[in-house]
Structures are given as structure tokens and as C-alpha cells.
Coordinates of C-alpha atoms in Angstrom, one line a residue:
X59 CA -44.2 -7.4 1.5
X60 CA -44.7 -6.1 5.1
X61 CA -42.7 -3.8 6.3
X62 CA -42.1 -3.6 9.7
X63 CA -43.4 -0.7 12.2
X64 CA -40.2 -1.5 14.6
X65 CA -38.0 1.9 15.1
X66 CA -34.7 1.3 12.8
X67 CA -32.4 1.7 15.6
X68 CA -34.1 -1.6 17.3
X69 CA -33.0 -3.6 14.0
X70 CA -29.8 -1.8 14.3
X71 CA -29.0 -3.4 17.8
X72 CA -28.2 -7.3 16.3
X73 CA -26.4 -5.9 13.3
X74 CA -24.2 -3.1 15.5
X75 CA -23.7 -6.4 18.0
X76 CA -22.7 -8.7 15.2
X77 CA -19.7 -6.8 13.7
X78 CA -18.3 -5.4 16.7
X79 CA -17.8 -9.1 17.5
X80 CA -16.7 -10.1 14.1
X81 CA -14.9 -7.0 13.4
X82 CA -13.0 -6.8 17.4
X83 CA -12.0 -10.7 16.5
X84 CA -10.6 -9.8 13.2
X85 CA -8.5 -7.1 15.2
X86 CA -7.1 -9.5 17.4
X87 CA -6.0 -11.7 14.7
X88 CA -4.9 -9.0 12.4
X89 CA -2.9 -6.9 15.3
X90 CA -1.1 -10.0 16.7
X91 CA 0.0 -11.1 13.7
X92 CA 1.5 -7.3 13.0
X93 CA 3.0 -7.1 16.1
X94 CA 5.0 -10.4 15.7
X95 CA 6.0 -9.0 12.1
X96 CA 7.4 -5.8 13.2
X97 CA 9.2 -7.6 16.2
X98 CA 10.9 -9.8 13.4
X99 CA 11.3 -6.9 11.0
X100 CA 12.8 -5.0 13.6
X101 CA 15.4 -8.3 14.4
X102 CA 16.3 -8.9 10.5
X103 CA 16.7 -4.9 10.1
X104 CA 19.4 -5.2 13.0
X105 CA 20.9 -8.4 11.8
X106 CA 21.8 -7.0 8.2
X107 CA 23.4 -3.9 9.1
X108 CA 25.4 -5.8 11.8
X109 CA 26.5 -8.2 9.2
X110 CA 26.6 -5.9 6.0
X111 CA 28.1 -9.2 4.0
X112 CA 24.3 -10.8 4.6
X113 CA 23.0 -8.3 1.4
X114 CA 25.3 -11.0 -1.4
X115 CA 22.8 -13.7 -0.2
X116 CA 19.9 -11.4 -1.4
X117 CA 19.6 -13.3 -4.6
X118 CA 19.4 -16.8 -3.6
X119 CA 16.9 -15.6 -0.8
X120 CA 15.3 -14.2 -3.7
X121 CA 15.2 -17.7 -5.2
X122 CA 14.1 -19.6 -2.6
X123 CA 11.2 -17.1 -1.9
X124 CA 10.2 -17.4 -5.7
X125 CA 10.4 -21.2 -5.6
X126 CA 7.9 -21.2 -2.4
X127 CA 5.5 -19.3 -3.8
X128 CA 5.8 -21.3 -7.1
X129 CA 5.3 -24.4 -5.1
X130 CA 3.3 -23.7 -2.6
X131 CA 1.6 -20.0 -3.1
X132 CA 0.3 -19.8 -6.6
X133 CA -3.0 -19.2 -5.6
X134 CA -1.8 -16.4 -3.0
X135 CA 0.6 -14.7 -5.1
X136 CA -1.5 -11.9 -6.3
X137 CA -1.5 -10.4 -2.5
X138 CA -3.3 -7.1 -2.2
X139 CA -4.9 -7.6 -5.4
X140 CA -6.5 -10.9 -4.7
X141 CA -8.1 -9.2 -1.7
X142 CA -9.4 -6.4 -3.7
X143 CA -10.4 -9.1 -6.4
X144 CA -12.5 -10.9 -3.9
X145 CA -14.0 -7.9 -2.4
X146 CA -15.6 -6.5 -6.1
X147 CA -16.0 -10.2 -6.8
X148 CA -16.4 -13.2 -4.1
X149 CA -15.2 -16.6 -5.3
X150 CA -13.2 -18.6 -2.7
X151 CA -11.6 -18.4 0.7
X152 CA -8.3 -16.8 0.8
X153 CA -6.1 -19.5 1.7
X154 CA -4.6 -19.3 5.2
X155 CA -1.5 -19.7 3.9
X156 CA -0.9 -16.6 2.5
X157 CA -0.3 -15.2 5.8
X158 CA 3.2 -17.2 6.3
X159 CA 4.3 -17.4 3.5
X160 CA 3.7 -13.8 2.6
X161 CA 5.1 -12.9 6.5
X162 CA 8.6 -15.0 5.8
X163 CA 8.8 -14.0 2.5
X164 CA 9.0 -10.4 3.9
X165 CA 11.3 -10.9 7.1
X166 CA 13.7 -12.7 4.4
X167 CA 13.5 -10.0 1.9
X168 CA 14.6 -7.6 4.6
X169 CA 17.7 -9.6 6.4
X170 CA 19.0 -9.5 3.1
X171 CA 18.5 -5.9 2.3
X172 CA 15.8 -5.8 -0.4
X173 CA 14.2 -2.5 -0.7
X174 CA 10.4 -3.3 0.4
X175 CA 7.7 -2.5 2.5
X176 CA 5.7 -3.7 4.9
X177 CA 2.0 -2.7 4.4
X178 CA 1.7 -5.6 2.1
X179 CA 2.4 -7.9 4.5
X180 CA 0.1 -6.6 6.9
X181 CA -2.9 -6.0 5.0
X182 CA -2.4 -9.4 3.3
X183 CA -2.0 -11.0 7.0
X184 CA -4.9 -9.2 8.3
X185 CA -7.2 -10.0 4.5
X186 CA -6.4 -13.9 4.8
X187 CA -6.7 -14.3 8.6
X188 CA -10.1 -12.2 8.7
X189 CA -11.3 -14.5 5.5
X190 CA -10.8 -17.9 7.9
X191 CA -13.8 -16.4 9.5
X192 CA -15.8 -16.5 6.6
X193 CA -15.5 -20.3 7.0
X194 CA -15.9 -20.6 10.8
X195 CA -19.3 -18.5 10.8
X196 CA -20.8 -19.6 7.1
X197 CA -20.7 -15.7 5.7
X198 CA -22.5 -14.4 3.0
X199 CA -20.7 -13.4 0.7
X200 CA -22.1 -9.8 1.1
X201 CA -20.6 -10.3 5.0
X202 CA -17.1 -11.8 3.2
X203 CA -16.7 -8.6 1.5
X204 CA -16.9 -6.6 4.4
X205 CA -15.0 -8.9 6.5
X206 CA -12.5 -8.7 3.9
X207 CA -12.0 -4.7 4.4
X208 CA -12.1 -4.9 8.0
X209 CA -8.9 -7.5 7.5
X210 CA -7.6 -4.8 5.4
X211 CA -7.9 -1.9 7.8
X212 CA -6.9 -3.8 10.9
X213 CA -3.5 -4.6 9.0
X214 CA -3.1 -1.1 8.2
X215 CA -4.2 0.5 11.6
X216 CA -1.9 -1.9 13.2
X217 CA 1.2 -2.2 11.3
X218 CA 1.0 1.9 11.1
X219 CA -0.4 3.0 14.2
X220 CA -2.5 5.3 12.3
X221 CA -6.6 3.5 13.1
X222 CA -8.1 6.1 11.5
X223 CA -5.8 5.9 8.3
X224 CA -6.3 2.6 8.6
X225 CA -9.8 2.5 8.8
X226 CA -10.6 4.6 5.6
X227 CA -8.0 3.0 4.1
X228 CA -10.2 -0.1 3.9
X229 CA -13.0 1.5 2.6
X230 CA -11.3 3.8 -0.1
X231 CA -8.5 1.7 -1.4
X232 CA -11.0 -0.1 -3.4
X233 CA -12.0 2.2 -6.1
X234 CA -11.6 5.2 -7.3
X235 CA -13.8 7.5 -6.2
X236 CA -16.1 5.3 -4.6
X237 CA -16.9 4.6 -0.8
X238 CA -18.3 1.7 0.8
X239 CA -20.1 3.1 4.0
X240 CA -21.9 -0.2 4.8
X241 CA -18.5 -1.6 5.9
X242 CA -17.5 1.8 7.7
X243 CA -18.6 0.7 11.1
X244 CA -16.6 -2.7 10.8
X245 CA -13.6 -1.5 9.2
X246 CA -13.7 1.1 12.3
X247 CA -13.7 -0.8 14.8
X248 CA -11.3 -3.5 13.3
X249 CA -8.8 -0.8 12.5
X250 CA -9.0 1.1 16.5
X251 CA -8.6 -2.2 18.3
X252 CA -5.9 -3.5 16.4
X253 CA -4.2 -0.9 16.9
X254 CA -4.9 -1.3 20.7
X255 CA -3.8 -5.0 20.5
X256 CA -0.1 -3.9 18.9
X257 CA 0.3 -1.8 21.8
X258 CA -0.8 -4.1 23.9
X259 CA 2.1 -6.5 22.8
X260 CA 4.3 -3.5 23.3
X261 CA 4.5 -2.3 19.6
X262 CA 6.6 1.0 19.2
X263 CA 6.0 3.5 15.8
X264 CA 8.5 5.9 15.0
X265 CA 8.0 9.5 15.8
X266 CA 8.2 12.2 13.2
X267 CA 8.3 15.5 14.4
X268 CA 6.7 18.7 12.6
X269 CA 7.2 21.3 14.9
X270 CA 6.1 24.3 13.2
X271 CA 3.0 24.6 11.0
X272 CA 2.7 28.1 9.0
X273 CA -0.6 29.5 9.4
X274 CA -2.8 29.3 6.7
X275 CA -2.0 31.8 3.6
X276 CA -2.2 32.3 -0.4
X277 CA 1.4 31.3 -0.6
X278 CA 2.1 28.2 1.5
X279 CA -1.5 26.8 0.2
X280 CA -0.1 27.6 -3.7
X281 CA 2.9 25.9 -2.6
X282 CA 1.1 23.0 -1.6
X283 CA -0.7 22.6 -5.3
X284 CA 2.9 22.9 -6.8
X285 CA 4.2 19.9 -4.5
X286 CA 0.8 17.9 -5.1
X287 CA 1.2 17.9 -8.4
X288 CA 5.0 16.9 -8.0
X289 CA 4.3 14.6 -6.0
X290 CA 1.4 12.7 -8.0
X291 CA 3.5 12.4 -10.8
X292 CA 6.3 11.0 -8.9
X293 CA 3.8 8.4 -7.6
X294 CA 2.7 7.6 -11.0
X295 CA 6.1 6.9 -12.1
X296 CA 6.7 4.4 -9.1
X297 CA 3.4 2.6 -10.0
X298 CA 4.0 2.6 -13.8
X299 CA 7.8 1.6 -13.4
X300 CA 7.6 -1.0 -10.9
X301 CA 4.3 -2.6 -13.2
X302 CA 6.3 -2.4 -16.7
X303 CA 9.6 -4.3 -14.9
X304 CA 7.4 -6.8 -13.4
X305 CA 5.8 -7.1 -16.8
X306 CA 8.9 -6.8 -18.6
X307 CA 10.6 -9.7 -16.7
X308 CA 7.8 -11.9 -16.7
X309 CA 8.3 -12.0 -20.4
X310 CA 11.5 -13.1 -20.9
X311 CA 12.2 -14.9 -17.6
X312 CA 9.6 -17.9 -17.4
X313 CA 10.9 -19.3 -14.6
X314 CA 9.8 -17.0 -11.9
X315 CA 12.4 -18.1 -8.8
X316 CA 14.9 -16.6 -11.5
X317 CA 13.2 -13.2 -11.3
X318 CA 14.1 -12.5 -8.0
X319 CA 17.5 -13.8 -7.9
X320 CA 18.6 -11.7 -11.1
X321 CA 16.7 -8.8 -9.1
X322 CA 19.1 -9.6 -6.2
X323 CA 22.1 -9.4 -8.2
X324 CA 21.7 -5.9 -9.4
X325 CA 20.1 -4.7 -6.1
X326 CA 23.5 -6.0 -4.1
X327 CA 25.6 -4.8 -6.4
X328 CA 25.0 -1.7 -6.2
X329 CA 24.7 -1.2 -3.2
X330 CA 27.5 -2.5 -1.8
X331 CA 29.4 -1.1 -5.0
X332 CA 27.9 2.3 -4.6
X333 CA 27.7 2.5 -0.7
X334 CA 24.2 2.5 -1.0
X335 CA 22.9 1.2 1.9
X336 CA 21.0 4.1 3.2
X337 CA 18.4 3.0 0.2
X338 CA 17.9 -0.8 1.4
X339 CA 14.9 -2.3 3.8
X340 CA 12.2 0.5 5.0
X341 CA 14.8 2.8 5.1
X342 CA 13.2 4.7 8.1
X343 CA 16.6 6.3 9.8
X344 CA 16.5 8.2 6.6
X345 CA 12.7 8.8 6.8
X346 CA 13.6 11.0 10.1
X347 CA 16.8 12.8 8.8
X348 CA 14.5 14.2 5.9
X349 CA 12.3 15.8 8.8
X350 CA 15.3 17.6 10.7
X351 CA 18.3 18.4 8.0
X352 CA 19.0 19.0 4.1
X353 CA 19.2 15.7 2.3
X354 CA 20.6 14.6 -1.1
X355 CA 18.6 15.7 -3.5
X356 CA 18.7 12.7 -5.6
X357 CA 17.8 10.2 -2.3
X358 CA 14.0 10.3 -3.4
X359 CA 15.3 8.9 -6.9
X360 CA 17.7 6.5 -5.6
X361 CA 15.2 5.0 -3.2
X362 CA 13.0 4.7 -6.3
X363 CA 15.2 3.0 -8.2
X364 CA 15.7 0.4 -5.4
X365 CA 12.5 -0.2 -4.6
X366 CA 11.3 -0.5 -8.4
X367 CA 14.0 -3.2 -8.9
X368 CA 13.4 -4.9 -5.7
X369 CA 9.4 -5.2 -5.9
X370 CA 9.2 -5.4 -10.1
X371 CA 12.1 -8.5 -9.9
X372 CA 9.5 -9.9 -7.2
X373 CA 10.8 -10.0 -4.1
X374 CA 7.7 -9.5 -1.2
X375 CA 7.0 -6.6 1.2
X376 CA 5.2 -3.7 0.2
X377 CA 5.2 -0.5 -1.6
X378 CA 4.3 2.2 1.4
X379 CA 6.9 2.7 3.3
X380 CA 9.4 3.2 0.5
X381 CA 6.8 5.9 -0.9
X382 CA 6.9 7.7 2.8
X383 CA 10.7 7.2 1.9
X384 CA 10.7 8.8 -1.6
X385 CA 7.7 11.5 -0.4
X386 CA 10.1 12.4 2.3
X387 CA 13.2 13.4 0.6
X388 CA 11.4 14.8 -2.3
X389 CA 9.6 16.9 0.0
X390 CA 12.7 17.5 1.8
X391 CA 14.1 18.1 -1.5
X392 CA 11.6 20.9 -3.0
X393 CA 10.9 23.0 0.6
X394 CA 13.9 25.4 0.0
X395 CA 12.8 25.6 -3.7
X396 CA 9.2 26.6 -2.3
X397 CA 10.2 28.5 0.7
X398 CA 8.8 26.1 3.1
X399 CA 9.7 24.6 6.2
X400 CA 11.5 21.4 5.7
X401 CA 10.1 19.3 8.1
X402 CA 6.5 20.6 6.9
X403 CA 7.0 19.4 3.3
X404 CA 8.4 16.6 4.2
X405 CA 5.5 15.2 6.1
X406 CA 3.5 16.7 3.8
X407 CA 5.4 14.4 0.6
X408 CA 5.1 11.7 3.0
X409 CA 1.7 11.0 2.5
X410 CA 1.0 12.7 -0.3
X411 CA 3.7 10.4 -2.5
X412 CA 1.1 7.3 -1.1
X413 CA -2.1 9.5 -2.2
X414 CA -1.6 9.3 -5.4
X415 CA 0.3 5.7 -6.0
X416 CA -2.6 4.6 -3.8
X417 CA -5.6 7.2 -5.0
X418 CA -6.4 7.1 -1.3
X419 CA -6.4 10.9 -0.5
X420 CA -8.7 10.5 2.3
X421 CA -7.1 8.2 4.1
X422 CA -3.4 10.1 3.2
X423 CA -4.8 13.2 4.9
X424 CA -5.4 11.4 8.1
X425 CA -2.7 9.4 8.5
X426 CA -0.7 13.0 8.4
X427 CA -3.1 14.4 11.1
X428 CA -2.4 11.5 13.0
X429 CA 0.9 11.3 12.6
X430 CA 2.0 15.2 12.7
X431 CA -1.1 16.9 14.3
X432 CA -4.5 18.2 13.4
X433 CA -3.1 21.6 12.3
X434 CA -1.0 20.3 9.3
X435 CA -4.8 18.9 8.5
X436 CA -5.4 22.0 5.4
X437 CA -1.9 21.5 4.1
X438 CA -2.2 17.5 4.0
X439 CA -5.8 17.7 2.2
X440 CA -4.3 20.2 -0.6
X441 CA -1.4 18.3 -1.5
X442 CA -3.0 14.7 -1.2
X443 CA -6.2 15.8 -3.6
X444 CA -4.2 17.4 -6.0
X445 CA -1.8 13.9 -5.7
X446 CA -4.4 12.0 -6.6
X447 CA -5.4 14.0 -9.5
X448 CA -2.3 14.1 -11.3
X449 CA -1.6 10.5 -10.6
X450 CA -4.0 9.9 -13.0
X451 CA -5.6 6.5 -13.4
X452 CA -2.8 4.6 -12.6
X453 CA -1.8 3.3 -9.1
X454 CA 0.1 0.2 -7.1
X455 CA -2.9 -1.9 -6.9
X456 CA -4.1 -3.4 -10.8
X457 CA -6.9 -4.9 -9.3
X458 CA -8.0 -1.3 -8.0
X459 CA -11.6 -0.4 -9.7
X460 CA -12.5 2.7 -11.2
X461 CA -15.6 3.6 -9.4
X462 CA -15.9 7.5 -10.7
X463 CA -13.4 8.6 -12.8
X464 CA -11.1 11.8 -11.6
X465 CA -11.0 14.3 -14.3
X466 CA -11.2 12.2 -17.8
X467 CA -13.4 9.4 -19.1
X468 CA -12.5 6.0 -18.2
X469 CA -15.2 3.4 -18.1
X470 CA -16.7 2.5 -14.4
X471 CA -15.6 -1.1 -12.9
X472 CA -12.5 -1.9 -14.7
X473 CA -9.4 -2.6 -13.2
X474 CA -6.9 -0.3 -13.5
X475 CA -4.4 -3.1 -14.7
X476 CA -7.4 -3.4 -17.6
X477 CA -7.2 0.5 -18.9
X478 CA -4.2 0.4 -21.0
X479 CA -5.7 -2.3 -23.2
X480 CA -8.9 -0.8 -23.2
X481 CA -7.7 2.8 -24.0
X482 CA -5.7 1.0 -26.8
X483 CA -8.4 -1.0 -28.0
X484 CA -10.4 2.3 -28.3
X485 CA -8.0 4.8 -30.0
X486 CA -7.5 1.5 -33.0
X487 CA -11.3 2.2 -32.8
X488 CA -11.3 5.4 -33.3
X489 CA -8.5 5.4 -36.0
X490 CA -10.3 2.9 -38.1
X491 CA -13.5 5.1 -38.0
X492 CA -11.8 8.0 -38.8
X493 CA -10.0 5.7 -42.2
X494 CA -13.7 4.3 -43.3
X495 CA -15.0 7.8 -43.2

């Protein structure tokens, strides 16, 4: 085989060409679509707490979102983890129509005042649009899997505001401990101009304010390992608590529509019952109260318990903004406790919550310098890393791979949904070798 005497940069001209086309119309797609999701997340938030009576129709929009999806989006149903899934493993185009029913699913979730997210939707939105592509221009499957995280980080940028987040975000959230620079240019570029393209439609993000950074010093940085650790484990307990419901009700309730609508049922109950309101939707009011005054201490809890019900019963959204939500007040929570400014350790539990439910620490340490500054950059990278670390191998997405394990063995390309069995599997191993000898 030849190889050719051409400088590399010449080769690099058609390939640079190619994905800032692919990856720029990708943004397009994936920042219009977020824009007209936040515009209508922003009219059913208004609509429910003008009409606080809408929240005792939660469960049968619960059912009626579970019967569409058992009618129509079986295939799609998997969200974030079907995009993962075809990423590690290319089999067929994502169906277009995730992206409405996933994007009405949503919007009803919220007029009704389940406790969700929004990432999902945007990611998911941005994955199956992006994949449509893949059609259009005859991919390769090595160019699906790229076009696939540039969906991915788009969605994220956009419905955020954070591109370099979002960017990263694509790349990282795919493994553990494993980056795939040959999509870092797309996945770039995707995430920066959608973002552009939301703001071009006139896209607002809220603004959290950290005023004051302390300088860099033994204390505040030990302070910063004590939250991470907090902080990872209270991510882990979201992931493994929100899984084990889902799991739990998929067992004894076969009829899935039924899932959601018992999930309703508890989630309007108590909150009308308790006056819980404050813990429904995205919750972000309370997001900016835990950066400027004491909060209940219990509000990170409560939020928890909301969103577990809402997402494990099956009602569609996402997970990240209610772990900003629950990284907030716990951080709001803990700063008198570790003699830190509140509004610092709350936007440090902002992200650092999502570092480890995600195992995206990377990504988690920019979206806080691009949300709160460069200088809370030391601070963010502490707590995130030592998130992630005490999350352990556990984390929202199931389909997530294990690329490099974080601090104990755990076998390279399984899904993290697959490691309780296979840790299972091993200790009866282990136990009858210990017996025959």
C-alpha cells in the first residue's frame, strides 16, 4: 500500500470541510427544535402555576403519554440510552419520531407538574434529528456515530447555553473514562452554533450569580473534597433510586400507561396535600433562591423524592435540571456547615450533583466556568472529580460503557445497567470456588 507524500493538513482540508457542513446543519436542527421546546416549557410552566388545579390531571396525562409511547414509540422509548446504544453499536436509524413524541411528552409532563427535566428531551431531539442525516447523505456507520454525538452536544449546548459543556458532553458521556477525540471537532462546532441558533430565536438562560470566589487555600480546597464526596453519593442515590423504582414497577405493573398514572397519583397528592409545589417541574425559582438565601435543609431530599417518583413511574423529561436542583440546596445546605460562601457551594453542588449521576466531570467543570466564571474553575474541578469518584460505577444512563474503570475492577465495555448481574454472577463464582476447595 502507497502511502501518500501529500502534507496531512492538505487531506485534512475535505474532512475539516465536510463536518463543519454536517455538524453546522445538525446545529440548526438541534438548536431550533430547543428553542421551540423551551418557548413551550416556558408557556406550560406559566400555565400550571396559574391554574394550580391542572397538577390532579397529572395522572391521566401520565396515561395518555404511556399509551403513545406504547403505541406508537416502542422503538424510541429507551431515549438517551438508545443514542448511546447506537453510538458503541450502529444498527438502525433512530426513528424521526422520537423527537415529538419525546418533545410533547415533556411539555405535558410539565403543565401538569411532574418533576422532570429537560436535557432529555433535548439531547434526544438533537440524537434523532441529526440521525435523519445519516439517511439523507448514506453515512458510514463510523460517520453515524459521530453524527450521533454531534446531535448530542448540540442539544445540550442549546437547551443549556453552556457550548462548551455541551460539546464535551458529547464526547464524554459515553464511557467512563474514555474520550472520543475523532468526533471532538464535530461535536464542537455542533454544540457553539446551536447555541448561536437559540439565541438567534431569542432564547433566554437563567442567570446564577456567584459573586465572590475565595482565593485558592488548604481549607476551602479540603472543603471542596468533603462536598465532592457528598455530593457523589447523593448522585448515586438518585441514579440507583430512580433505576430500582422503574425496575420495581415494571414488575408488578405490566401495563405500562398504568405506571405513570399511579406515579401521578402519589406525585399530586402530595403536593397539593403537603404544599409542595416548590418541588414540581424544573423547579428553577428555587434553583436561584439557593444562590442568594438559607434554604430548607431538607429541599435537596424533597426534590429527590419528586423527581425519583416522577422519572422511575415514567413520566418523560430528563434527569439534569432536577440534579442542578438537588446540587443546589444541598450545597446551599452544607456551606454554613463548611464555612463557605453559600452562593459558591451552591454552584459548586450544581454541577458537581450531575458529575457524578452523569460520570461527566469534564464537562461538569465547564459548564460551572461558563455559567459562574473562570475563577470558580479550581473549586468546580475538585468537587466534580471527586463526584465522580464516589459515585462509583453507577450513573443515569444504563446504556453508559465502562471504558477505564475509576478506582476498582469492573470489566471494560459493559453497560453499566449490565454490572450488577455481572458482579453477582462473579461473587456466586467466587463462593463456589471457595466451597469446592
Amino acid at each position: 500500500m502507497k502511502s501518500s507524500t501529500r502534507p496531512e493538513q492538505i487531506d485534512l482540508l475535505p474532512y475539516m470541510g465536510k463536518w463543519l457542513l454536517l455538524a453546522s446543519a445538525v446545529a440548526v436542527l438541534a438548536g431550533s427544535a430547543s428553542a421551540f421546546f423551551l418557548f413551550a416549557l416556558d408557556w406550560a410552566t406559566a400555565t400550571r402555576l396559574a391554574h394550580r388545579w391542572l397538577i390532579w390531571l397529572l395522572p391521566l396525562a401520565g396515561f395518555a403519554v404511556g399509551w403513545l409511547y406504547l403505541r406508537f414509540g416502542r422503538q424510541v422509548e429507551a431515549g438517551n440510552n438508545l443514542l448511546i446504544d447506537e453510538i458503541h453499536d450502529p444498527k438502525q436509524v433512530i426513528p424521526l419520531r422520537m423527537a415529538p413524541l419525546v418533545l410533547g411528552g415533556t411539555v405535558v409532563s410539565h403543565l401538569f407538574g411532574a418533576s422532570v427535566g429537560r436535557e432529555g428531551t433535548a439531547v434526544q431531539m438533537g440524537g434523532a434529528l441529526a440521525d435523519q442525516l445519516t439517511r439523507l447523505f448514506r453515512l458510514r456507520h463510523e460517520d453515524r456515530r459521530i453524527i450521533l454525538m454531534a446531535g448530542i452536544s448540540a442539544g445540550f449546548a442549546s437547551v443549556f447555553g453552556t457550548p462548551l459543556a455541551g460539546a464535551i458532553f458529547g464526547l464524554e458521556v459515553l464511557a467512563i473514562g474514555r474520550l472520543r477525540y475523532d468526533a471532538i471537532l464535530p461535536c464542537m462546532v455542533a454544540a457553539i452554533v446551536a447555541d448561536q441558533v437559540g439565541l438567534l430565536w431569542g432564547v433566554h438562560h437563567t442567570h446564577y450569580a456567584v459573586p465572590v470566589v475565595v482565593p485558592i487555600a488548604l481549607w476551602p480546597l479540603l472543603a471542596m473534597v468533603i462536598a465532592g464526596a457528598v455530593f457523589g453519593l447523593t448522585g448515586k442515590a438518585f441514579a440507583e433510586l430512580t433505576h430500582a423504582l422503574g425496575g420495581w414497577m415494571k414488575q408488578r405493573i405490566a401495563y405500562a400507561p398504568l405506571r405513570p398514572l399511579l406515579g401521578g397519583v402519589v406525585v399530586a397528592s402530595a403536593a397539593w396535600f403537603l404544599g409542595a409545589d416548590r418541588y414540581l417541574g424544573l423547579g428553577i425559582p428555587s434553583i436561584v433562591e439557593a444562590f442568594q438565601q438559607p434554604l430548607a435543609p431538607y429541599d435537596f431530599a424533597a426534590k429527590m423524592a419528586f423527581t425519583v417518583v416522577s422519572l422511575g413511574s415514567g413520566f418523560k423529561g430528563g434527569e439534569v435540571t432536577p440534579l442542578f436542583y438537588i446540587g443546589a440546596t444541598l450545597g446551599n445546605a452544607l456551606a454554613p456547615l463548611l464555612n463557605m460562601p453559600l452562593p459558591l457551594l451552591a454552584g459548586i453542588g450544581f454541577v458537581a450533583v450531575f458529575a457524578g449521576a452523569a460520570n461527566t466531570p469534564i464537562a461538569s467543570t465547564l459548564m460551572a466556568m461558563e455559567l459562574f466564571g473562570a475563577e470558580i474553575g479550581v473549586y468546580a474541578a475538585t468537587a466534580c472529580v471527586v463526584s465522580y469518584l464516589f459515585s462509583g460505577h453507577t450513573g443515569i444512563y444504563r446504556s453508559q460503557r465502562i471504558g477505564h474503570a475509576k478506582h476498582r475492577h469492573a470489566p471494560e465495555g459493559i453497560r453499566l445497567g449490565e454490572l450488577p448481574a455481572y458482579r453477582k454472577e462473579q461473587a456466586r463464582r467466587d463462593t463456589t470456588e471457595q466451597t469446592e476447595r
